PDB file of C-alpha atoms in Angstrom:
ATOM      1  CA  MET A   1      98.026  89.585 128.488  1.00 86.00           C
ATOM      2  CA  ASN A   2      97.983  93.315 129.686  1.00 90.00           C
ATOM      3  CA  ILE A   3      94.465  92.884 131.670  1.00 93.00           C
ATOM      4  CA  LEU A   4      93.034  96.478 132.136  1.00 95.00           C
ATOM      5  CA  ILE A   5      90.776  96.549 135.590  1.00 94.00           C
ATOM      6  CA  ILE A   6      88.354  99.351 134.879  1.00 94.00           C
ATOM      7  CA  ASP A   7      86.195  99.372 138.994  1.00 93.00           C
ATOM      8  CA  ASP A   8      85.777 102.627 141.069  1.00 92.00           C
ATOM      9  CA  ASP A   9      86.378 100.708 143.772  1.00 90.00           C
ATOM     10  CA  ARG A  10      90.259 100.893 144.772  1.00 92.00           C
ATOM     11  CA  VAL A  11      90.083  97.740 147.137  1.00 92.00           C
ATOM     12  CA  MET A  12      88.176  95.545 144.643  1.00 91.00           C
ATOM     13  CA  ARG A  13      91.249  96.525 141.835  1.00 91.00           C
ATOM     14  CA  ARG A  14      93.455  95.119 144.360  1.00 91.00           C
ATOM     15  CA  ILE A  15      91.903  92.167 145.070  1.00 91.00           C
ATOM     16  CA  ILE A  16      91.393  91.735 141.398  1.00 91.00           C
ATOM     17  CA  ARG A  17      95.332  92.497 140.876  1.00 89.00           C
ATOM     18  CA  ALA A  18      96.579  90.104 143.144  1.00 88.00           C
ATOM     19  CA  MET A  19      93.846  86.960 141.509  1.00 88.00           C
ATOM     20  CA  LEU A  20      95.584  87.901 138.463  1.00 87.00           C
ATOM     21  CA  ALA A  21      98.864  88.033 139.977  1.00 82.00           C
ATOM     22  CA  GLU A  22      99.477  84.013 140.062  1.00 75.00           C
ATOM     23  CA  GLY A  23      98.618  84.075 136.294  1.00 74.00           C
ATOM     24  CA  SER A  24     102.257  85.669 135.102  1.00 78.00           C
ATOM     25  CA  HIS A  25      99.705  88.386 134.175  1.00 86.00           C
ATOM     26  CA  ASN A  26     100.749  92.423 133.709  1.00 89.00           C
ATOM     27  CA  THR A  27      97.766  94.434 135.200  1.00 91.00           C
ATOM     28  CA  LEU A  28      96.810  98.313 134.543  1.00 92.00           C
ATOM     29  CA  SER A  29      93.754  99.779 136.103  1.00 91.00           C
ATOM     30  CA  ALA A  30      91.467 102.801 136.411  1.00 93.00           C
ATOM     31  CA  GLY A  31      89.286 104.073 138.212  1.00 92.00           C
ATOM     32  CA  ASN A  32      86.932 105.874 135.835  1.00 92.00           C
ATOM     33  CA  HIS A  33      86.276 106.039 132.656  1.00 93.00           C
ATOM     34  CA  ILE A  34      88.632 109.146 131.780  1.00 92.00           C
ATOM     35  CA  GLU A  35      91.196 107.126 133.440  1.00 93.00           C
ATOM     36  CA  ALA A  36      90.497 103.962 131.497  1.00 94.00           C
ATOM     37  CA  LEU A  37      90.325 105.754 127.888  1.00 93.00           C
ATOM     38  CA  SER A  38      93.976 107.270 128.598  1.00 94.00           C
ATOM     39  CA  VAL A  39      95.571 104.136 129.574  1.00 93.00           C
ATOM     40  CA  LEU A  40      93.729 102.463 126.257  1.00 93.00           C
ATOM     41  CA  SER A  41      95.415 105.813 124.234  1.00 91.00           C
ATOM     42  CA  TYR A  42      98.668 104.857 125.047  1.00 90.00           C
ATOM     43  CA  GLN A  43      98.960 101.075 126.526  1.00 90.00           C
ATOM     44  CA  LYS A  44      98.470  98.012 124.675  1.00 91.00           C
ATOM     45  CA  VAL A  45      95.548  96.020 126.315  1.00 93.00           C
ATOM     46  CA  ASP A  46      94.721  92.424 125.622  1.00 91.00           C
ATOM     47  CA  LEU A  47      91.600  91.983 127.818  1.00 93.00           C
ATOM     48  CA  ILE A  48      89.081  94.339 130.185  1.00 94.00           C
ATOM     49  CA  LEU A  49      87.678  93.198 133.400  1.00 95.00           C
ATOM     50  CA  MET A  50      85.119  96.073 133.619  1.00 93.00           C
ATOM     51  CA  ASP A  51      83.034  97.234 136.309  1.00 93.00           C
ATOM     52  CA  ILE A  52      79.253  98.117 135.730  1.00 91.00           C
ATOM     53  CA  GLU A  53      77.894 100.315 138.180  1.00 89.00           C
ATOM     54  CA  MET A  54      80.491 103.541 138.568  1.00 90.00           C
ATOM     55  CA  PRO A  55      79.446 106.917 139.038  1.00 87.00           C
ATOM     56  CA  GLU A  56      79.439 109.327 135.457  1.00 88.00           C
ATOM     57  CA  ILE A  57      79.420 106.428 133.025  1.00 92.00           C
ATOM     58  CA  ASN A  58      78.703 103.055 133.949  1.00 91.00           C
ATOM     59  CA  GLY A  59      80.218 100.363 132.594  1.00 91.00           C
ATOM     60  CA  PHE A  60      77.657  99.395 129.519  1.00 92.00           C
ATOM     61  CA  ASP A  61      78.349 103.089 127.735  1.00 93.00           C
ATOM     62  CA  LEU A  62      82.288 102.904 128.612  1.00 94.00           C
ATOM     63  CA  THR A  63      82.150  99.750 126.453  1.00 93.00           C
ATOM     64  CA  ARG A  64      80.292 101.026 123.627  1.00 92.00           C
ATOM     65  CA  ILE A  65      82.687 104.174 123.633  1.00 94.00           C
ATOM     66  CA  ILE A  66      85.536 101.929 123.665  1.00 93.00           C
ATOM     67  CA  ARG A  67      84.316  99.559 120.634  1.00 91.00           C
ATOM     68  CA  LYS A  68      83.703 102.975 118.633  1.00 91.00           C
ATOM     69  CA  LYS A  69      87.015 104.167 119.112  1.00 90.00           C
ATOM     70  CA  LEU A  70      89.239 100.978 118.958  1.00 89.00           C
ATOM     71  CA  ASP A  71      89.521  99.610 115.504  1.00 83.00           C
ATOM     72  CA  HIS A  72      90.301  96.323 116.594  1.00 83.00           C
ATOM     73  CA  TRP A  73      88.524  93.350 118.724  1.00 85.00           C
ATOM     74  CA  LEU A  74      89.484  92.813 122.407  1.00 89.00           C
ATOM     75  CA  PRO A  75      87.600  91.064 125.159  1.00 92.00           C
ATOM     76  CA  ILE A  76      86.147  92.590 127.956  1.00 93.00           C
ATOM     77  CA  ILE A  77      84.351  90.566 130.329  1.00 92.00           C
ATOM     78  CA  PHE A  78      81.814  92.467 133.405  1.00 91.00           C
ATOM     79  CA  LEU A  79      82.056  92.392 136.781  1.00 89.00           C
ATOM     80  CA  SER A  80      78.715  93.236 138.804  1.00 87.00           C
ATOM     81  CA  ALA A  81      77.139  92.266 141.983  1.00 85.00           C
ATOM     82  CA  ASN A  82      73.909  92.174 139.622  1.00 84.00           C
ATOM     83  CA  GLU A  83      73.042  88.447 138.853  1.00 80.00           C
ATOM     84  CA  SER A  84      69.485  89.600 136.765  1.00 81.00           C
ATOM     85  CA  ASP A  85      69.545  87.904 133.823  1.00 79.00           C
ATOM     86  CA  ASN A  86      68.827  91.379 132.379  1.00 81.00           C
ATOM     87  CA  TYR A  87      71.677  92.982 133.220  1.00 80.00           C
ATOM     88  CA  LEU A  88      73.322  89.900 131.481  1.00 80.00           C
ATOM     89  CA  ALA A  89      71.643  90.560 128.391  1.00 84.00           C
ATOM     90  CA  LEU A  90      72.327  94.375 128.413  1.00 85.00           C
ATOM     91  CA  GLY A  91      76.223  93.453 129.017  1.00 84.00           C
ATOM     92  CA  ILE A  92      76.727  91.250 125.628  1.00 83.00           C
ATOM     93  CA  ASP A  93      73.899  94.017 123.803  1.00 87.00           C
ATOM     94  CA  ALA A  94      76.863  96.917 124.955  1.00 87.00           C
ATOM     95  CA  GLY A  95      79.444  95.239 123.430  1.00 87.00           C
ATOM     96  CA  GLY A  96      80.877  92.766 126.391  1.00 88.00           C
ATOM     97  CA  ASP A  97      81.955  89.236 125.789  1.00 88.00           C
ATOM     98  CA  ASP A  98      81.521  87.568 129.288  1.00 88.00           C
ATOM     99  CA  TYR A  99      80.128  88.306 132.702  1.00 87.00           C
ATOM    100  CA  LEU A 100      81.306  87.882 136.431  1.00 87.00           C
ATOM    101  CA  THR A 101      79.377  88.339 139.328  1.00 86.00           C
ATOM    102  CA  LYS A 102      80.751  89.778 142.668  1.00 86.00           C
ATOM    103  CA  PRO A 103      82.387  88.751 144.888  1.00 87.00           C
ATOM    104  CA  VAL A 104      84.334  87.508 142.033  1.00 87.00           C
ATOM    105  CA  ASN A 105      86.140  83.405 142.274  1.00 87.00           C
ATOM    106  CA  GLN A 106      89.236  83.247 141.456  1.00 87.00           C
ATOM    107  CA  THR A 107      89.284  80.140 139.616  1.00 88.00           C
ATOM    108  CA  ILE A 108      86.337  81.122 137.501  1.00 89.00           C
ATOM    109  CA  LEU A 109      88.144  84.169 136.372  1.00 89.00           C
ATOM    110  CA  ASN A 110      91.110  82.525 135.733  1.00 86.00           C
ATOM    111  CA  ALA A 111      89.809  79.983 133.746  1.00 89.00           C
ATOM    112  CA  LYS A 112      87.572  82.767 131.879  1.00 88.00           C
ATOM    113  CA  ILE A 113      90.782  84.677 131.325  1.00 88.00           C
ATOM    114  CA  ARG A 114      92.282  81.844 129.768  1.00 86.00           C
ATOM    115  CA  ALA A 115      89.251  81.170 127.087  1.00 88.00           C
ATOM    116  CA  MET A 116      89.302  84.716 126.492  1.00 86.00           C
ATOM    117  CA  SER A 117      93.003  84.217 125.980  1.00 84.00           C
ATOM    118  CA  ARG A 118      92.398  81.792 123.380  1.00 86.00           C
ATOM    119  CA  ILE A 119      89.961  83.456 121.352  1.00 84.00           C
ATOM    120  CA  ALA A 120      92.094  86.482 121.307  1.00 82.00           C
ATOM    121  CA  ASP A 121      94.599  84.362 119.944  1.00 84.00           C
ATOM    122  CA  MET A 122      92.039  82.941 116.986  1.00 84.00           C
ATOM    123  CA  GLN A 123      91.043  86.707 116.075  1.00 79.00           C
ATOM    124  CA  ARG A 124      94.515  87.804 115.753  1.00 81.00           C
ATOM    125  CA  GLN A 125      95.172  84.655 113.579  1.00 83.00           C
ATOM    126  CA  LEU A 126      92.232  85.302 111.604  1.00 80.00           C
ATOM    127  CA  ASN A 127      93.087  88.899 111.296  1.00 77.00           C
ATOM    128  CA  GLU A 128      96.754  88.263 110.075  1.00 80.00           C
ATOM    129  CA  LEU A 129      94.772  85.855 107.884  1.00 78.00           C
ATOM    130  CA  ASN A 130      93.131  88.283 106.516  1.00 74.00           C
ATOM    131  CA  LYS A 131      95.896  90.945 105.693  1.00 74.00           C
ATOM    132  CA  GLN A 132      97.529  88.188 103.956  1.00 72.00           C
ATOM    133  CA  LEU A 133      94.327  87.758 101.901  1.00 69.00           C
ATOM    134  CA  GLU A 134      93.906  90.998 101.460  1.00 67.00           C
ATOM    135  CA  LYS A 135      97.708  91.517  99.989  1.00 69.00           C
ATOM    136  CA  LEU A 136      96.862  88.442  97.489  1.00 66.00           C
ATOM    137  CA  SER A 137      93.873  89.935  95.752  1.00 79.00           C
ATOM    138  CA  TYR A 138      96.441  92.720  94.788  1.00 87.00           C
ATOM    139  CA  ILE A 139      99.139  89.992  93.187  1.00 91.00           C
ATOM    140  CA  ASP A 140      99.312  88.533  90.094  1.00 92.00           C
ATOM    141  CA  PRO A 141     100.128  84.687  91.483  1.00 90.00           C
ATOM    142  CA  LEU A 142     102.190  84.052  88.023  1.00 94.00           C
ATOM    143  CA  THR A 143     104.395  86.556  88.184  1.00 95.00           C
ATOM    144  CA  GLN A 144     104.115  87.874  92.013  1.00 92.00           C
ATOM    145  CA  LEU A 145     103.641  91.474  90.097  1.00 95.00           C
ATOM    146  CA  LEU A 146     100.772  93.854  91.128  1.00 94.00           C
ATOM    147  CA  ASN A 147      97.758  92.828  88.898  1.00 93.00           C
ATOM    148  CA  ARG A 148      95.004  95.197  87.801  1.00 90.00           C
ATOM    149  CA  ARG A 149      93.362  95.664  90.730  1.00 89.00           C
ATOM    150  CA  GLY A 150      96.721  97.016  92.724  1.00 91.00           C
ATOM    151  CA  LEU A 151      98.066  98.637  89.660  1.00 92.00           C
ATOM    152  CA  VAL A 152      94.244 101.053  90.271  1.00 92.00           C
ATOM    153  CA  GLU A 153      95.108 101.687  93.865  1.00 90.00           C
ATOM    154  CA  ARG A 154      99.164 102.292  92.938  1.00 92.00           C
ATOM    155  CA  LEU A 155      98.248 104.743  90.549  1.00 94.00           C
ATOM    156  CA  GLU A 156      95.613 106.556  92.271  1.00 93.00           C
ATOM    157  CA  ILE A 157      97.850 107.133  95.593  1.00 92.00           C
ATOM    158  CA  ASP A 158     100.937 108.080  93.500  1.00 94.00           C
ATOM    159  CA  TRP A 159      98.894 110.340  91.093  1.00 94.00           C
ATOM    160  CA  ARG A 160      97.470 112.011  94.041  1.00 92.00           C
ATOM    161  CA  ALA A 161     101.118 112.686  95.661  1.00 91.00           C
ATOM    162  CA  ASN A 162     102.622 113.631  92.160  1.00 89.00           C
ATOM    163  CA  LYS A 163      99.769 116.572  92.002  1.00 88.00           C
ATOM    164  CA  ARG A 164     100.028 117.365  95.830  1.00 89.00           C
ATOM    165  CA  LYS A 165     104.207 117.508  95.416  1.00 87.00           C
ATOM    166  CA  LYS A 166     104.290 119.103  91.887  1.00 87.00           C
ATOM    167  CA  GLU A 167     106.594 116.381  90.854  1.00 89.00           C
ATOM    168  CA  GLU A 168     106.926 114.902  87.463  1.00 94.00           C
ATOM    169  CA  LEU A 169     105.568 111.310  87.319  1.00 95.00           C
ATOM    170  CA  SER A 170     106.735 109.066  84.528  1.00 96.00           C
ATOM    171  CA  ILE A 171     105.212 105.595  83.283  1.00 97.00           C
ATOM    172  CA  MET A 172     106.553 102.806  80.966  1.00 98.00           C
ATOM    173  CA  LEU A 173     104.020 100.524  79.343  1.00 98.00           C
ATOM    174  CA  LEU A 174     105.882  97.280  78.093  1.00 97.00           C
ATOM    175  CA  ASP A 175     104.959  94.512  75.497  1.00 97.00           C
ATOM    176  CA  ILE A 176     106.959  91.204  74.885  1.00 97.00           C
ATOM    177  CA  ASP A 177     107.710  91.247  71.245  1.00 97.00           C
ATOM    178  CA  TYR A 178     105.901  88.116  69.320  1.00 96.00           C
ATOM    179  CA  PHE A 179     104.763  86.413  72.242  1.00 96.00           C
ATOM    180  CA  LYS A 180     101.813  84.338  70.934  1.00 95.00           C
ATOM    181  CA  PRO A 181     104.251  82.712  68.314  1.00 96.00           C
ATOM    182  CA  TYR A 182     106.441  82.006  71.645  1.00 96.00           C
ATOM    183  CA  ASN A 183     103.325  80.062  73.288  1.00 94.00           C
ATOM    184  CA  ASP A 184     102.088  78.693  70.062  1.00 94.00           C
ATOM    185  CA  ASN A 185     105.315  76.833  69.512  1.00 95.00           C
ATOM    186  CA  TYR A 186     107.088  76.353  72.624  1.00 95.00           C
ATOM    187  CA  GLY A 187     103.920  75.794  74.925  1.00 95.00           C
ATOM    188  CA  HIS A 188     101.839  77.561  77.764  1.00 93.00           C
ATOM    189  CA  PRO A 189     104.129  75.932  80.426  1.00 95.00           C
ATOM    190  CA  GLN A 190     107.000  77.523  78.716  1.00 96.00           C
ATOM    191  CA  GLY A 191     105.302  80.888  78.154  1.00 95.00           C
ATOM    192  CA  ASP A 192     104.129  81.161  81.557  1.00 96.00           C
ATOM    193  CA  LEU A 193     108.314  80.372  82.670  1.00 97.00           C
ATOM    194  CA  CYS A 194     108.963  83.401  79.930  1.00 97.00           C
ATOM    195  CA  LEU A 195     106.547  85.728  82.176  1.00 97.00           C
ATOM    196  CA  GLN A 196     108.395  85.074  84.972  1.00 97.00           C
ATOM    197  CA  LYS A 197     111.683  85.259  83.746  1.00 97.00           C
ATOM    198  CA  PHE A 198     110.912  88.832  82.039  1.00 97.00           C
ATOM    199  CA  SER A 199     108.883  89.995  85.695  1.00 97.00           C
ATOM    200  CA  GLN A 200     112.089  89.184  87.078  1.00 96.00           C
ATOM    201  CA  VAL A 201     114.162  91.403  84.531  1.00 97.00           C
ATOM    202  CA  LEU A 202     112.135  94.327  85.385  1.00 97.00           C
ATOM    203  CA  THR A 203     112.416  93.516  89.103  1.00 95.00           C
ATOM    204  CA  ASN A 204     115.812  93.673  88.782  1.00 95.00           C
ATOM    205  CA  CYS A 205     116.015  96.728  87.037  1.00 94.00           C
ATOM    206  CA  MET A 206     114.177  98.962  89.399  1.00 92.00           C
ATOM    207  CA  HIS A 207     115.965 100.148  92.855  1.00 88.00           C
ATOM    208  CA  ARG A 208     113.934 102.512  94.047  1.00 89.00           C
ATOM    209  CA  PRO A 209     111.015 101.623  96.881  1.00 89.00           C
ATOM    210  CA  ALA A 210     108.660 103.868  95.364  1.00 91.00           C
ATOM    211  CA  ASP A 211     108.709 102.097  91.955  1.00 94.00           C
ATOM    212  CA  SER A 212     105.781  99.733  91.392  1.00 95.00           C
ATOM    213  CA  ILE A 213     105.643  96.871  88.530  1.00 96.00           C
ATOM    214  CA  ALA A 214     102.201  95.355  87.459  1.00 96.00           C
ATOM    215  CA  ARG A 215     101.160  92.861  84.711  1.00 95.00           C
ATOM    216  CA  TYR A 216      98.577  94.979  82.734  1.00 94.00           C
ATOM    217  CA  GLY A 217      97.424  92.109  80.883  1.00 89.00           C
ATOM    218  CA  GLY A 218      98.481  88.684  79.009  1.00 92.00           C
ATOM    219  CA  GLU A 219     101.924  89.874  78.253  1.00 95.00           C
ATOM    220  CA  GLU A 220     101.900  93.271  78.598  1.00 97.00           C
ATOM    221  CA  PHE A 221     103.226  95.084  81.768  1.00 97.00           C
ATOM    222  CA  LEU A 222     103.053  99.073  83.333  1.00 97.00           C
ATOM    223  CA  ILE A 223     105.681 100.251  85.148  1.00 97.00           C
ATOM    224  CA  ILE A 224     104.967 103.368  87.481  1.00 97.00           C
ATOM    225  CA  LEU A 225     107.853 105.999  88.449  1.00 96.00           C
ATOM    226  CA  PRO A 226     107.149 108.473  91.136  1.00 94.00           C
ATOM    227  CA  ALA A 227     109.026 111.816  90.814  1.00 92.00           C
ATOM    228  CA  THR A 228     111.127 110.458  87.589  1.00 94.00           C
ATOM    229  CA  PRO A 229     111.470 112.991  84.668  1.00 94.00           C
ATOM    230  CA  ILE A 230     110.538 111.967  80.967  1.00 95.00           C
ATOM    231  CA  GLU A 231     114.609 111.037  80.638  1.00 94.00           C
ATOM    232  CA  GLY A 232     115.001 109.055  83.829  1.00 94.00           C
ATOM    233  CA  ALA A 233     111.953 106.908  82.307  1.00 95.00           C
ATOM    234  CA  ARG A 234     113.761 106.981  78.963  1.00 96.00           C
ATOM    235  CA  PHE A 235     117.196 105.682  80.628  1.00 95.00           C
ATOM    236  CA  LYS A 236     115.396 103.012  82.494  1.00 95.00           C
ATOM    237  CA  ALA A 237     113.843 101.650  79.372  1.00 96.00           C
ATOM    238  CA  GLU A 238     116.929 101.264  77.896  1.00 96.00           C
ATOM    239  CA  LYS A 239     118.157  99.766  80.642  1.00 96.00           C
ATOM    240  CA  ILE A 240     115.597  97.086  80.448  1.00 97.00           C
ATOM    241  CA  ILE A 241     115.638  96.571  76.756  1.00 96.00           C
ATOM    242  CA  ASN A 242     119.726  95.707  77.405  1.00 96.00           C
ATOM    243  CA  ALA A 243     119.479  93.840  80.118  1.00 96.00           C
ATOM    244  CA  LEU A 244     116.287  91.188  78.555  1.00 95.00           C
ATOM    245  CA  LEU A 245     119.427  90.669  75.673  1.00 93.00           C
ATOM    246  CA  ASN A 246     121.667  90.208  78.237  1.00 95.00           C
ATOM    247  CA  GLU A 247     119.026  87.107  79.818  1.00 94.00           C
ATOM    248  CA  SER A 248     118.911  85.921  76.446  1.00 94.00           C
ATOM    249  CA  ILE A 249     115.586  84.212  76.261  1.00 95.00           C
ATOM    250  CA  LEU A 250     115.542  81.612  73.527  1.00 96.00           C
ATOM    251  CA  HIS A 251     112.644  83.165  71.201  1.00 96.00           C
ATOM    252  CA  GLU A 252     113.280  81.140  67.835  1.00 95.00           C
ATOM    253  CA  HIS A 253     109.843  81.983  66.668  1.00 95.00           C
ATOM    254  CA  SER A 254     110.238  85.992  67.126  1.00 94.00           C
ATOM    255  CA  GLN A 255     110.965  88.221  64.043  1.00 94.00           C
ATOM    256  CA  VAL A 256     113.039  90.599  65.380  1.00 94.00           C
ATOM    257  CA  ALA A 257     115.667  88.454  67.258  1.00 94.00           C
ATOM    258  CA  LYS A 258     116.330  85.296  68.465  1.00 95.00           C
ATOM    259  CA  TYR A 259     115.511  85.963  72.424  1.00 96.00           C
ATOM    260  CA  VAL A 260     112.946  87.597  73.864  1.00 97.00           C
ATOM    261  CA  THR A 261     112.578  91.016  73.615  1.00 97.00           C
ATOM    262  CA  THR A 262     110.257  94.245  74.218  1.00 97.00           C
ATOM    263  CA  SER A 263     108.574  97.458  73.072  1.00 97.00           C
ATOM    264  CA  ILE A 264     107.998 100.425  75.468  1.00 98.00           C
ATOM    265  CA  GLY A 265     105.957 103.138  75.710  1.00 97.00           C
ATOM    266  CA  ILE A 266     106.511 105.777  77.756  1.00 97.00           C
ATOM    267  CA  SER A 267     104.943 109.014  79.095  1.00 97.00           C
ATOM    268  CA  SER A 268     104.568 111.444  81.863  1.00 96.00           C
ATOM    269  CA  THR A 269     102.756 114.024  83.414  1.00 96.00           C
ATOM    270  CA  LYS A 270     105.057 117.303  81.489  1.00 94.00           C
ATOM    271  CA  PHE A 271     102.383 115.865  78.764  1.00 94.00           C
ATOM    272  CA  GLY A 272      99.548 117.591  80.138  1.00 92.00           C
ATOM    273  CA  ALA A 273      97.189 114.240  81.019  1.00 94.00           C
ATOM    274  CA  VAL A 274      94.394 115.187  83.323  1.00 94.00           C
ATOM    275  CA  ASP A 275      94.456 111.959  85.000  1.00 94.00           C
ATOM    276  CA  TYR A 276      95.755 108.355  84.905  1.00 95.00           C
ATOM    277  CA  THR A 277      94.229 107.010  82.382  1.00 95.00           C
ATOM    278  CA  GLU A 278      94.529 109.451  80.017  1.00 96.00           C
ATOM    279  CA  LEU A 279      98.413 109.122  80.851  1.00 96.00           C
ATOM    280  CA  ILE A 280      97.783 104.973  80.117  1.00 97.00           C
ATOM    281  CA  LYS A 281      96.673 106.541  76.801  1.00 96.00           C
ATOM    282  CA  GLN A 282      99.296 108.101  75.883  1.00 97.00           C
ATOM    283  CA  ALA A 283     102.016 105.392  77.019  1.00 97.00           C
ATOM    284  CA  ASP A 284      99.951 103.030  74.881  1.00 97.00           C
ATOM    285  CA  SER A 285      99.609 105.529  71.979  1.00 96.00           C
ATOM    286  CA  ALA A 286     103.650 105.446  72.342  1.00 97.00           C
ATOM    287  CA  LEU A 287     103.785 101.752  72.748  1.00 97.00           C
ATOM    288  CA  TYR A 288     101.895 101.340  69.056  1.00 96.00           C
ATOM    289  CA  LEU A 289     104.867 103.350  67.257  1.00 96.00           C
ATOM    290  CA  ALA A 290     107.127 101.469  68.743  1.00 96.00           C
ATOM    291  CA  LYS A 291     105.866  98.785  67.728  1.00 95.00           C
ATOM    292  CA  HIS A 292     105.472  99.955  64.434  1.00 95.00           C
ATOM    293  CA  LYS A 293     108.877 100.967  63.646  1.00 95.00           C
ATOM    294  CA  GLY A 294     110.111  97.205  64.072  1.00 95.00           C
ATOM    295  CA  ARG A 295     109.389  96.648  67.713  1.00 96.00           C
ATOM    296  CA  ASN A 296     112.819  95.936  70.224  1.00 96.00           C
ATOM    297  CA  ARG A 297     112.935  99.332  71.262  1.00 96.00           C
ATOM    298  CA  ARG A 298     111.548 102.441  73.516  1.00 96.00           C
ATOM    299  CA  VAL A 299     109.287 105.341  72.120  1.00 96.00           C
ATOM    300  CA  ILE A 300     108.746 108.392  73.985  1.00 97.00           C
ATOM    301  CA  TYR A 301     105.088 110.114  73.713  1.00 96.00           C
ATOM    302  CA  GLN A 302     104.448 113.105  71.771  1.00 90.00           C
ATOM    303  CA  PRO A 303     101.541 115.360  72.198  1.00 87.00           C
ATOM    304  CA  LYS A 304     101.219 116.049  67.882  1.00 73.00           C
ATOM    305  CA  THR A 305     103.924 114.375  66.445  1.00 51.00           C
ATOM    306  CA  GLN A 306     105.811 111.068  67.752  1.00 46.00           C
ATOM    307  CA  ASN A 307     109.341 110.764  66.814  1.00 43.00           C
TER     308      ASN A 307
END
């Protein structure tokens, strides 16, 4: 562990450092709050041994400062010659995790460090698990694409970036043609497999890290194309339509083809949408026209007349 010893007594720092040497720990030291905060600003620290009685800022106040500054938890063990219960209570209230009285017993010190190390490991595992759960909350479990929650967050980020950079942002709203007859005739398990294959086709057609794909509804999908003019989105839509035909997912109950096809509505910020909600409405309007024209095609939104 990287252990930071904070004590205004240089001799005490040396004694504790010698005690920790047998445990193969890496020790750092600070004689006051300025040095301590400096070390924490550039050095990874796993545990702090904090003297309480220090001039200018005592250990309790410094602990409060550290807890406010750091965005993660690390164990802090107080060191003090004061054995009163009141001091122990003050230490816990200040944000400390344990308390050792001076002179420090080496056996007890190392035992407490081992205990804190186990707690720190569990905390890291918990933080990693929470990150994974947070990530899962943005992902559609069937298709492994962004879900509606993830889509909204991505749209907000890309919309702000688009306004800042003053670039054209395009989106595509896609719908699998005649998916209900597919589900009704092949069954829902096969329908789920179709959605997964369709999602994979979309993923294979996207080559830029900035592009995002989301499952917008049951069989509806939305693709965000940052820094992409409308012609670039049109080209991408045609690529998806052709890739889907090459995939040849059998659909004997479609009125368009013997294979699964898609209709695509396209819009971009060039058409004057005031926010991404309006942009989606424009793409949805274009998608409606694509279906009206016979499906298995892409249509670009036009503000007044659509073609």
